[in-house]
XYZ file of C-alpha atoms in Angstrom:
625
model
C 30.712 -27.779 34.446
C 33.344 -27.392 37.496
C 34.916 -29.915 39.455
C 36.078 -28.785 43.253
C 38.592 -31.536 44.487
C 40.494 -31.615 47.824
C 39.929 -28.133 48.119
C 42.041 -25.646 51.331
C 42.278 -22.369 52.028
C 43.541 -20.770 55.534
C 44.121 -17.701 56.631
C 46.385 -16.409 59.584
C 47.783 -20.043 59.957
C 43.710 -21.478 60.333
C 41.934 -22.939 57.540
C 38.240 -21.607 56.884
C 37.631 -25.000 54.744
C 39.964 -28.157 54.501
C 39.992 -30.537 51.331
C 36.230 -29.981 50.227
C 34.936 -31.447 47.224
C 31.526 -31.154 45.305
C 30.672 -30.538 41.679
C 28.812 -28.570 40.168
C 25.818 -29.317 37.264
C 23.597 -27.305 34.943
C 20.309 -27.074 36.856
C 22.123 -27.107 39.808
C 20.866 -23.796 42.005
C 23.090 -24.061 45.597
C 21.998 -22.200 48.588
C 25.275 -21.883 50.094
C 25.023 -21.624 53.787
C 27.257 -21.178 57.205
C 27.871 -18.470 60.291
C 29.455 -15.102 59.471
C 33.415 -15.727 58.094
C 32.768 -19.526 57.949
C 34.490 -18.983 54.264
C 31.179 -18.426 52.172
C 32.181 -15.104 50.092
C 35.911 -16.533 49.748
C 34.682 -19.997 48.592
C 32.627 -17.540 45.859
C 35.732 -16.028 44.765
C 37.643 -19.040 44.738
C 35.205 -20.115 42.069
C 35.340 -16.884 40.186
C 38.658 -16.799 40.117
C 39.370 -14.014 41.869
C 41.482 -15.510 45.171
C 43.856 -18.290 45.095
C 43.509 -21.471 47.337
C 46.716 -22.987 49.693
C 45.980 -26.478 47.897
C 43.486 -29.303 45.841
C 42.202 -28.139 42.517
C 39.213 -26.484 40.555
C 38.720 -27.777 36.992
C 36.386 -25.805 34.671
C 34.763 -26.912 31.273
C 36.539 -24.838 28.446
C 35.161 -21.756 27.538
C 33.165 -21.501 30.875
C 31.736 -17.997 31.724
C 31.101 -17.139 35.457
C 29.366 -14.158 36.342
C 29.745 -12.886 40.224
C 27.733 -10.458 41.958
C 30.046 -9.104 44.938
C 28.944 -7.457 47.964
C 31.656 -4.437 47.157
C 31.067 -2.812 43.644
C 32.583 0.501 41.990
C 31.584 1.848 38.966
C 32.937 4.410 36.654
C 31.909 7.687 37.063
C 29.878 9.588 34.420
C 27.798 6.760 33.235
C 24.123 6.371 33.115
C 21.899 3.438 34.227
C 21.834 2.405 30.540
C 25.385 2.626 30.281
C 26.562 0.812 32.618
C 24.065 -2.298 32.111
C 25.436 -1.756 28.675
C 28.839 -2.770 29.742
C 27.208 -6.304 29.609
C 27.592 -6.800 25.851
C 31.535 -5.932 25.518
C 31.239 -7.823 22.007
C 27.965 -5.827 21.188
C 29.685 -2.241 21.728
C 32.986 -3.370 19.854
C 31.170 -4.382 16.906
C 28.640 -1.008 16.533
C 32.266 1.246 17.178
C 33.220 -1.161 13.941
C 30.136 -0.429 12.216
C 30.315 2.840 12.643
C 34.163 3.043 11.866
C 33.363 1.225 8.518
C 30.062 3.396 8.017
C 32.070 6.860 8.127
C 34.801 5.538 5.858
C 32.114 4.056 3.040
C 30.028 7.483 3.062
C 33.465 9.550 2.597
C 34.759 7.546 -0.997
C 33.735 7.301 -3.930
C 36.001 4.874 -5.462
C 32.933 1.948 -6.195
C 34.808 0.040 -8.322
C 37.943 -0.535 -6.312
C 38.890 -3.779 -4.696
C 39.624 -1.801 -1.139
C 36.056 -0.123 -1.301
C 34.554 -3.937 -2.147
C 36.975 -5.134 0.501
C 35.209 -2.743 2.897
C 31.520 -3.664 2.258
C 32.751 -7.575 2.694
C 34.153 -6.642 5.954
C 30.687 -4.405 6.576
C 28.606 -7.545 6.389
C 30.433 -9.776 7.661
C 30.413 -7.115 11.043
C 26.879 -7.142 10.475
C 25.788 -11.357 10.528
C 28.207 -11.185 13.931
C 26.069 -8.377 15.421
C 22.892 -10.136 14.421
C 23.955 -13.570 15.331
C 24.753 -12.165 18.982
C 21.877 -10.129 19.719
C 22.834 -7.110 18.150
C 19.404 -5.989 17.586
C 17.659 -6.923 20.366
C 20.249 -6.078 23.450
C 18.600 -2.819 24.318
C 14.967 -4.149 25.134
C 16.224 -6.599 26.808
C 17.964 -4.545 28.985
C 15.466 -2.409 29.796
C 13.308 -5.318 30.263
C 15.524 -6.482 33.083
C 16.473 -3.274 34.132
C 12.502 -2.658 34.937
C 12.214 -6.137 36.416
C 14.509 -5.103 38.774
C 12.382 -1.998 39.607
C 13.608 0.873 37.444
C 11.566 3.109 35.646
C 11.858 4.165 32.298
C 12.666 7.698 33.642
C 15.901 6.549 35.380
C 17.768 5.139 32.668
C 19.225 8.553 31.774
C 20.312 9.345 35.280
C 23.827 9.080 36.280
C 24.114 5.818 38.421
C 26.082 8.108 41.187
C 23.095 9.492 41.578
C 21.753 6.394 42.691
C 22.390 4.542 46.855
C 24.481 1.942 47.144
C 21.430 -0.178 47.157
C 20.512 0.205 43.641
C 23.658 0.883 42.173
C 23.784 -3.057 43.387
C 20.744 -3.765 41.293
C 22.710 -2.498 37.974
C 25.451 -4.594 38.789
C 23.003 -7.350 39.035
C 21.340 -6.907 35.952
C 24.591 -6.432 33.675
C 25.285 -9.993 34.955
C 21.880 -11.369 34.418
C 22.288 -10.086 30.646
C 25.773 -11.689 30.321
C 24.376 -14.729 29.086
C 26.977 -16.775 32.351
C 27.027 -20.641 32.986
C 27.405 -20.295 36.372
C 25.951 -17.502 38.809
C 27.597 -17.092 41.888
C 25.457 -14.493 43.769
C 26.681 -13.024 47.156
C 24.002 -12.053 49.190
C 21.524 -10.570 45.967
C 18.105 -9.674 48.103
C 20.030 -7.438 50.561
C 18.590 -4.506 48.550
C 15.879 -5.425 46.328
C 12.235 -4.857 47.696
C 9.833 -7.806 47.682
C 8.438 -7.276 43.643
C 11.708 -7.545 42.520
C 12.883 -10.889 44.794
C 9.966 -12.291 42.567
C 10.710 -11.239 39.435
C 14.411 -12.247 40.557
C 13.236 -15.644 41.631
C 11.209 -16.037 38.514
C 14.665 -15.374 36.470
C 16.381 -17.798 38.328
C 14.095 -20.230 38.253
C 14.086 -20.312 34.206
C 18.088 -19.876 34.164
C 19.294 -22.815 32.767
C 22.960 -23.528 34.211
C 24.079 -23.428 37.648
C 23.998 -20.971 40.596
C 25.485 -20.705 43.829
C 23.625 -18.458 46.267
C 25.348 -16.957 49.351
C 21.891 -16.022 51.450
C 20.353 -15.313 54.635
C 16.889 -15.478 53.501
C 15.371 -18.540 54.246
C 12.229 -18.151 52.031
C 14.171 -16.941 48.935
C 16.719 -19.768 49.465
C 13.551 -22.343 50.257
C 12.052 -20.872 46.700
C 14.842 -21.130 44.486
C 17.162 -23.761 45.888
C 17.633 -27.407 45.014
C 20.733 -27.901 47.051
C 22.596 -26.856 49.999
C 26.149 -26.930 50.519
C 26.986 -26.259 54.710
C 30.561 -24.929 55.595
C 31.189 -25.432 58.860
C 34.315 -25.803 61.135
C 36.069 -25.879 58.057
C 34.008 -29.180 56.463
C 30.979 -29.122 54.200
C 27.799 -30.675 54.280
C 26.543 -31.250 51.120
C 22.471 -32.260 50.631
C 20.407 -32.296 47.541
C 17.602 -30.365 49.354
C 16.197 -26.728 50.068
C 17.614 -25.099 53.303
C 14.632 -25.739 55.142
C 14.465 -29.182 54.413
C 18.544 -29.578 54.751
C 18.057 -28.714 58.161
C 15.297 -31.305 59.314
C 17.349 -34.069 57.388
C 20.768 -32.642 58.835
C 19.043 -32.943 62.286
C 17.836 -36.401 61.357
C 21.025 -37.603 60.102
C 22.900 -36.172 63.255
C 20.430 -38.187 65.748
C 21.322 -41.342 63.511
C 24.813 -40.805 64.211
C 24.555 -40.150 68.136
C 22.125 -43.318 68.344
C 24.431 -45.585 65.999
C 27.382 -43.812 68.104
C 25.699 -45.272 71.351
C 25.139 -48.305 70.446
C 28.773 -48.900 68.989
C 29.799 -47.331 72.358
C 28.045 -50.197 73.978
C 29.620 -52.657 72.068
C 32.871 -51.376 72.542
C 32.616 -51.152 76.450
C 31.458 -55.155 76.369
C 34.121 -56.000 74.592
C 36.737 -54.182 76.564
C 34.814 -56.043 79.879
C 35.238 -59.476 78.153
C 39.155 -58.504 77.137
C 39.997 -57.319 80.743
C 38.612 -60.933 81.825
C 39.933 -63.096 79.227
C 43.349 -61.430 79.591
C 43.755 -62.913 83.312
C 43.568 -66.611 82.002
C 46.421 -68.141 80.168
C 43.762 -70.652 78.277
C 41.570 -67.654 77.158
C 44.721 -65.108 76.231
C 44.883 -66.012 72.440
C 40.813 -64.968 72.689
C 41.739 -61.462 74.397
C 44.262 -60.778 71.683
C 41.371 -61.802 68.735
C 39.162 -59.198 70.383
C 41.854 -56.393 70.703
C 42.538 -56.270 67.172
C 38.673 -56.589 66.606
C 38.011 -52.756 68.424
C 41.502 -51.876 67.015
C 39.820 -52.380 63.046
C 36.362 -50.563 64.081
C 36.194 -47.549 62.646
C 34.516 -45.532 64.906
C 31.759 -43.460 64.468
C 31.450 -39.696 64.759
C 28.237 -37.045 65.147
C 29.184 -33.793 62.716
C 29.913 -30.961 64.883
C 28.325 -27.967 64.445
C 29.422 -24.607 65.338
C 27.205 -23.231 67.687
C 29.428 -19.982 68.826
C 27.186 -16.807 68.654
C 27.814 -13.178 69.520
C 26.332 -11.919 73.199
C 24.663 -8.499 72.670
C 22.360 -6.620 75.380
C 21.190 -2.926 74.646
C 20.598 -0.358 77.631
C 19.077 2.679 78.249
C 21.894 5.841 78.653
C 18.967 7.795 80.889
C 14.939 7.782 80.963
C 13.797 9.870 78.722
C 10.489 12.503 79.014
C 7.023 10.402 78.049
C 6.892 11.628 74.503
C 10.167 10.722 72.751
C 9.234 12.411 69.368
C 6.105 14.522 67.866
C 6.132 15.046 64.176
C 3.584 17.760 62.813
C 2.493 18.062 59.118
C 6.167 16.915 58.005
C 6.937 16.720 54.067
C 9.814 15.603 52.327
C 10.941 15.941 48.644
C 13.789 15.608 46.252
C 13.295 17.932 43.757
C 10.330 17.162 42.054
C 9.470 13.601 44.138
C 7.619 14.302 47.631
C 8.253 11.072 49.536
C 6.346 11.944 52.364
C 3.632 14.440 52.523
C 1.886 15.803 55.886
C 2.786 12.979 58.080
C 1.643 13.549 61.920
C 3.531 10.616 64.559
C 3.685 10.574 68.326
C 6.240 8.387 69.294
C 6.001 7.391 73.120
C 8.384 6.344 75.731
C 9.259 2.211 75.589
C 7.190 1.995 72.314
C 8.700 -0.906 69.587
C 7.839 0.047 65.891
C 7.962 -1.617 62.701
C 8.296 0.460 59.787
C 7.100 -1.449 56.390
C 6.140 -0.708 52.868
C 7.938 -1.301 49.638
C 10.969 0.742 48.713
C 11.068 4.754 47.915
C 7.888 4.906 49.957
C 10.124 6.904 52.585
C 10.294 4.415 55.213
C 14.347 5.225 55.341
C 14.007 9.031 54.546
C 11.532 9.435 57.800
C 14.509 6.911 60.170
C 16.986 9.447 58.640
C 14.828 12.536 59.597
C 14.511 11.366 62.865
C 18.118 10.931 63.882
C 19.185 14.418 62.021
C 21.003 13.134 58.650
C 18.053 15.175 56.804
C 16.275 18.071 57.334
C 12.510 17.813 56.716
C 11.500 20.026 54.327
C 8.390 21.449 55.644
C 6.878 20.458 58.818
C 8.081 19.491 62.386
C 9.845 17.501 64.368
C 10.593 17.956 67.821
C 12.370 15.413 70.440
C 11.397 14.759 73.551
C 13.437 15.655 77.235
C 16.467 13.789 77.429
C 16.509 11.690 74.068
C 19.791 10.229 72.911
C 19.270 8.303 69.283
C 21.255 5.153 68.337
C 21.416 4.817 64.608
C 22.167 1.921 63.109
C 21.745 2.609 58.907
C 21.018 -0.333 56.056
C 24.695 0.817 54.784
C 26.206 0.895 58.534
C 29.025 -1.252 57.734
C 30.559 0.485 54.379
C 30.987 4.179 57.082
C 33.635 1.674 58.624
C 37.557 2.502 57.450
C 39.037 -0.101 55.549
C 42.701 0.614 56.529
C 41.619 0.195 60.242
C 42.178 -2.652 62.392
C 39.104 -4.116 64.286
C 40.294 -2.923 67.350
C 41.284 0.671 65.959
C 37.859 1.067 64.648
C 36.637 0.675 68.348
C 39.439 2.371 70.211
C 39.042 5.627 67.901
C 34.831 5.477 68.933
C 35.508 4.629 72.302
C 35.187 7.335 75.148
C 37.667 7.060 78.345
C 34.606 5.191 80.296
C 34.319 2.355 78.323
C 37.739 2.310 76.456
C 38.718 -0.159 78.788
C 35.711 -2.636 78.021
C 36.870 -2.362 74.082
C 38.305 -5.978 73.925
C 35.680 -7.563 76.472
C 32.470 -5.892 73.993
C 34.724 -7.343 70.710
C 34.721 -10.591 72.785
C 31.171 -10.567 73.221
C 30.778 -10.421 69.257
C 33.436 -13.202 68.284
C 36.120 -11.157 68.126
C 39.044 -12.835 69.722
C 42.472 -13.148 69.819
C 44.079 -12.280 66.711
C 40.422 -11.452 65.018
C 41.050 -7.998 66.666
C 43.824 -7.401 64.427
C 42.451 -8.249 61.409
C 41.648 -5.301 58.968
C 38.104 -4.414 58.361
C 38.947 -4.752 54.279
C 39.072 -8.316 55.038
C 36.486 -8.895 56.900
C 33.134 -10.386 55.374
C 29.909 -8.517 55.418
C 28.719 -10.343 57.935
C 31.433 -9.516 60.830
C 31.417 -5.862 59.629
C 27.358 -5.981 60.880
C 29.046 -7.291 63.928
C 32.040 -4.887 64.356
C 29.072 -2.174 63.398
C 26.790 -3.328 66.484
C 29.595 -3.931 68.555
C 30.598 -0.107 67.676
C 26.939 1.039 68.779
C 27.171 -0.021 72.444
C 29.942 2.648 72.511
C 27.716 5.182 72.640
C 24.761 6.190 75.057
C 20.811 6.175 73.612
C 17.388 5.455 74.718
C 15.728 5.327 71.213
C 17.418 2.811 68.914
C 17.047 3.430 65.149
C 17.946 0.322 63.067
C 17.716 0.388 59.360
C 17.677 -3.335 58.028
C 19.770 -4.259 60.634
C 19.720 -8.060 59.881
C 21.771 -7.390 56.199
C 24.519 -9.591 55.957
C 24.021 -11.639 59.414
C 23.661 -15.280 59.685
C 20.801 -16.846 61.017
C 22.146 -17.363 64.448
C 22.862 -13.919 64.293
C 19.794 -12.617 63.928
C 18.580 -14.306 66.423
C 20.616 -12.910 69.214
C 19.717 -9.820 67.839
C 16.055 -10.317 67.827
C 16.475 -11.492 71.902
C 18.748 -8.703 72.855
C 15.948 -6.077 71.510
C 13.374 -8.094 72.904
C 14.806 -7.239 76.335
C 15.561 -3.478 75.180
C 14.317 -1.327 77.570
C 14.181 2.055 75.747
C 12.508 2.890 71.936
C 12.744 0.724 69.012
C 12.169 1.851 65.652
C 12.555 -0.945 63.107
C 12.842 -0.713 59.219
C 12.587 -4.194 58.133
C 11.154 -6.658 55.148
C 12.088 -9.946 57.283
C 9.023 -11.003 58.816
C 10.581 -13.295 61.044
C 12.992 -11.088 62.538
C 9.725 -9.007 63.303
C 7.517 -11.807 64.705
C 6.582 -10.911 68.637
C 9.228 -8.035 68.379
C 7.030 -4.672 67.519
C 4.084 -3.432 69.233
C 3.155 -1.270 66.291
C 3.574 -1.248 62.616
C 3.442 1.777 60.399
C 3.254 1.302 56.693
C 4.635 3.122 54.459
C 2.382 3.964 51.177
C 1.759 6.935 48.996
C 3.508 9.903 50.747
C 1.333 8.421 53.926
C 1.272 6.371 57.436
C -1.277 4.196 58.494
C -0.940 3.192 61.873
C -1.482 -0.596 62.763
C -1.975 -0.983 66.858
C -0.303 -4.432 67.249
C 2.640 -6.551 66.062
C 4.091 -7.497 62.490
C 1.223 -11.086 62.225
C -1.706 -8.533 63.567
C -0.642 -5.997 60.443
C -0.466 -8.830 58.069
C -4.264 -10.530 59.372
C -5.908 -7.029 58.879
C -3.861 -6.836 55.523
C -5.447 -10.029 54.890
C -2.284 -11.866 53.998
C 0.269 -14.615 55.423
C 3.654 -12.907 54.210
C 4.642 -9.279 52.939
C 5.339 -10.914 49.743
C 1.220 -11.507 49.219
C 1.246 -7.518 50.231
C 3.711 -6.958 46.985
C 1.685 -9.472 44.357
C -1.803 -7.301 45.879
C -0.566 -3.924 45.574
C 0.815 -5.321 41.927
C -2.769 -6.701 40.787
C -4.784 -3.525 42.247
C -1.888 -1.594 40.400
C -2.701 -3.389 37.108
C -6.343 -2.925 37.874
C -6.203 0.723 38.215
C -3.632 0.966 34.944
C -6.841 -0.589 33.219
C -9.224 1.312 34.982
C -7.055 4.529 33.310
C -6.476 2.910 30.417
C -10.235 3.214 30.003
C -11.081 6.032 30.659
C -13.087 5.533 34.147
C -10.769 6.742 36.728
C -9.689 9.771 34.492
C -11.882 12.043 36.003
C -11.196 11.031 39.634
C -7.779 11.392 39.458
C -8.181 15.054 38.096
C -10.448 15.648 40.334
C -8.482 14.875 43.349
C -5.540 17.106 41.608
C -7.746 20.229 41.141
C -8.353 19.520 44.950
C -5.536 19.530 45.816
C -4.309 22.756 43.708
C -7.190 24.581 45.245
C -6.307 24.132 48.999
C -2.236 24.798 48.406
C -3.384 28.224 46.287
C -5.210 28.780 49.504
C -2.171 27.952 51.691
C 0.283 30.167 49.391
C -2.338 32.748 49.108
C -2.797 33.702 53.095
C 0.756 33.011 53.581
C 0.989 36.023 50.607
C -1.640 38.245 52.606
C 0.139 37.841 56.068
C 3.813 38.870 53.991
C 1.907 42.433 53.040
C 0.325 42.710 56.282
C 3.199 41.405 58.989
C 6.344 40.912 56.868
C 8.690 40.553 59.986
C 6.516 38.302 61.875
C 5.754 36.002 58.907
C 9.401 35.753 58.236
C 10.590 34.836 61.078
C 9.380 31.102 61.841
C 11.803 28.479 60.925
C 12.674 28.094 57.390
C 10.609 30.093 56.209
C 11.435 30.709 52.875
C 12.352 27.323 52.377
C 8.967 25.824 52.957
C 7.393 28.582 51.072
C 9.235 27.646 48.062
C 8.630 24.197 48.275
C 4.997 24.940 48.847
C 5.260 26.197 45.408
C 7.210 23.774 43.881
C 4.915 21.376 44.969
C 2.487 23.411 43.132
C 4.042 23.730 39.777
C 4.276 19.608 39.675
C 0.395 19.466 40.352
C -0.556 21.850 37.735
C 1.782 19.899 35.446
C 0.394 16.746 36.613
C -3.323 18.445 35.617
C -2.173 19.419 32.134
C -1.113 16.094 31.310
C -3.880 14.342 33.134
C -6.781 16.480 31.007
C -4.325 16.155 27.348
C -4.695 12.332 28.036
């Protein structure tokens, strides 16, 4: 399918690889690993076409399609969801624009018999067998089918995809390609934003895909699961094993103590040699024997252990000041968007020093609460007050696209540096393998992996005590991570954690609050204590659970033998908010001032009734079914 032969590329007068070469097969699914800027994204668009190499050659099998998820997408305004997974079938939407074209043109004539009019219905049919033969007629559920794989609901199709986070606007991107009908898939860094249920349905897909992929992935158990291969860049070479990542690794390790044994042992020979040389060499009889042996080592070709690149960032959080025991209380605090409450009631006491792990699936409002906490939204009914001396630290699951493109890495921290620690700029970009001319480079070109870097590096500008980190291992290499995981570890101040990576978690939380149902359940203990009461090894077990009880209570409904639970619960429900909107009505008519005057006021009355209106809906269309 593609050939990759003596393959360079450098940049700034270094080369990320040097004369590479691999092929790739259908079947073939690569797990293409290395550290952050090792040349992984720009080996990706090498292959798509979309950069050009210094020398060696790529040869492609004719009429070879290539689909490539980015990490950077744009799309055009104005479109919905279905639109823009539309965009998919470019053939599809020229021919129905023909058919239609054709279609207006028949209805407006009436000239039967004439050879233009029979001209037209030829070219009408022969439109049509071209639509059919392509999958004119079966494009749109297949769409949706992917499009609700990847976790949309029916009711967002319509929805303009700027309406949509970056996140998920990602996940259209990724289904237009997966409907493309590609070769090859070369997939930068796919699970950064899907939520367990759809990595499996993703790895499912793959799985069944019949030609090759190339996967650019920190996520050792999605790269174990799909992978048959793994390609290694590193100090500009490439290790290339016909194995999952996990099992790369023990036979990379393997190989590499082969090498340092057979180099000993060569050593050894070598130094004997050179002893017998150095005494042969002093006699004239045994001379011609010295020279035999010199050109003996001269023809060994010595053996060499692969080198590995073992530079990683140095990171260390402190506390600004000690804050009050209580770092946050949150009382009876809702959130909605319209007609979608996220959260609903939640009470939390956050103490002083505590380390928290928020989990759930997606939209369950384990972000929305994070952003709440550090002020980017208002709740919208309810409380939340911060303790005596707080300062937050936000780090947010899109940190690295707030950073300017047209600024230097050194810029970026110079313009969020204060004049106390201006001065430690270069020695902090140091600390995250930023050196030299690195500092200079533009943050455009750096991959997504040293903007998480420049993004961390950029938070130890500013003073906190409670750190807020919002999928903070997107994008970083596994050595990475780690140095992360250590340097909160030793963090002496508050951690709250959003995370899916259970590894990243292990031995790092003290408490776990999932996320489920507009609710918080409280787990006293770390990520593996959550997961034994949950009963499971791996959040993923959590996903395929929540899926079967799901199914289970679909049937349940299906049948008839929840029904009257569920309304139930609803007129329950309706009754205590008309009691909540009716004594907030009597205290307006008794003490208007009074009742007006606590915070937002109006605001949470209205959403009180908004809130109501969706129940009452909800009931209608719970007692019509």
């Amino acid at each position: 399918m593609l050939n990759i032969h003596n393959l360079s590329v450098s940049f700034l007068g270094e080369y990320l690889f040097k004369e590479i070469s691999f092929k790739l097969i259908s079947g073939d699914r690569v797990g293409l690993i290395g550290k952050n800027g090792a040349g992984k994204s720009t080996l990706l668009k090498l292959l798509s076409k979309q950069a050009e190499y210094d020398s060696g050659s790529i040869a492609y099998e004719k009429d070879l399609k290539i689909g490539f998820l980015k990490q950077d997408i744009d799309f055009e305004k104005g479109r919905t969801v279905l639109d823009e997974a539309y965009q998919a079938f470019s053939e599809i939407k020229t021919l129905e624009e023909k058919q239609n074209q054709i279609n207006t043109e028949l209805s407006e004539r009436i000239d039967y018999e004439n050879s233009s009019y029979l001209s037209l219905i030829d070219e009408l049919s022969e439109v049509n067998e071209r639509y059919d033969l392509i999958g004119g007629y079966s494009y749109q559920g297949q769409t949706e089918k992917i499009l609700n794989g990847l976790g949309f609901e029916k009711t967002d199709f319509l929805k303009k995809t700027d309406s949509f986070s970056g996140g998920w606007r990602m996940r259209i991107e990724l289904a237009k390609l997966l409907l493309q009908n590609n070769d090859i898939l070369l997939l930068d860094e796919p699970t950064n934003h899907l939520d367990i249920e759809s990595i499996i349905w993703f790895e499912t897909f793959l799985k069944s895909f019949s030609g090759a992929v190339v996967i650019v992935s920190h996520d050792k158990m999605f790269l174990d699961n799909i992978t048959n291969r793994t390609i290694d860049i590193s100090l500009g070479r490439i290790y290339d094993f016909n194995k999952p990542y996990s099992k790369y690794l023990l036979l990379r390790e393997e190989i590499k103590a082969q090498q340092i044994s057979a180099q000993k042992n060569q050593n050894k020979h070598i130094e004997h040699t050179e002893k017998l040389i150095e005494k042969f060499r002093a006699k004239a009889s045994k001379a011609s024997m010295a020279q035999s042996l010199i050109k003996k080592i001269e023809k060994i070709d010595r053996i060499e252990v692969d080198k590995d690149d073992n530079s990683v960032m140095k990171l260390s959080f402190n506390i600004s000041i000690n804050p009050g025991k209580v770092v946050a209380e949150i009382e009876n605090l809702s959130k909605n968007f319209g007609e979608n409450f996220v959260l609903s009631n939640v009470n939390l006491l956050i103490e002083r020093k505590s380390k928290i792990a928020f989990v759930g699936q997606n939209g369950q409002g384990k972000s929305t609460l994070a952003k709440i906490i550090v002020g980017e939204l208002n709740p919208s009914y309810g409380i939340l007050k911060l303790g005596h001396n707080v300062q937050i630290g936000y780090f947010a699951q899109n940190q690295a696209e707030y950073l300017d493109g047209s600024k230097t890495v050194l810029q970026t921290m110079i313009d969020s540096a204060n004049e106390s620690n201006r001065s430690k700029v270069r020695d902090i970009l140091g600390s995250f393998l930023f050196q030299g001319d690195d500092v200079e480079k533009y943050v455009r070109v750096l991959s997504g992996g040293e903007r998480n870097r420049l993004a961390l590096a950029k938070l130890l500008l500013q003073p906190f005590n409670l750190l807020v980190m919002d999928e903070p291992t997107n994008h970083l290499d596994i050595k990475s991570k780690n140095v992360l995981k250590q340097a909160l570890i030793k963090f002496d101040g508050t951690l709250i954690l959003v995370s899916h990576d259970r590894d990243f978690l292990q031995n790092l939380t003290n408490k776990v609050y999932e996320f489920k149902n507009k609710d918080i359940k409280e787990y006293l203990g770390d990520i593996d204590f959550y997961l034994d009461q949950r009963k499971v090894e791996n959040f993923r077990e959590i996903e395929k659970k929540e899926k079967v009880i799901s199914e289970k209570k679909n049937k349940k409904f299906n049948n008839g033998i929840s029904l009257k639970n569920q309304i139930n619960k609803v007129e329950s429900k309706i009754s205590n908010l008309e009691k909540e909107i009716s004594l907030i009505d009597e205290n307006l008519i008794n003490d208007y001032e009074n009742t007006i005057s606590s915070p937002n006021f109006f605001e949470n009355y209205n959403i009180k009734k908004t809130e109501l209106d969706s129940l009452m809906k909800k009931w209608e269309d719970l007692n019509l079914s």
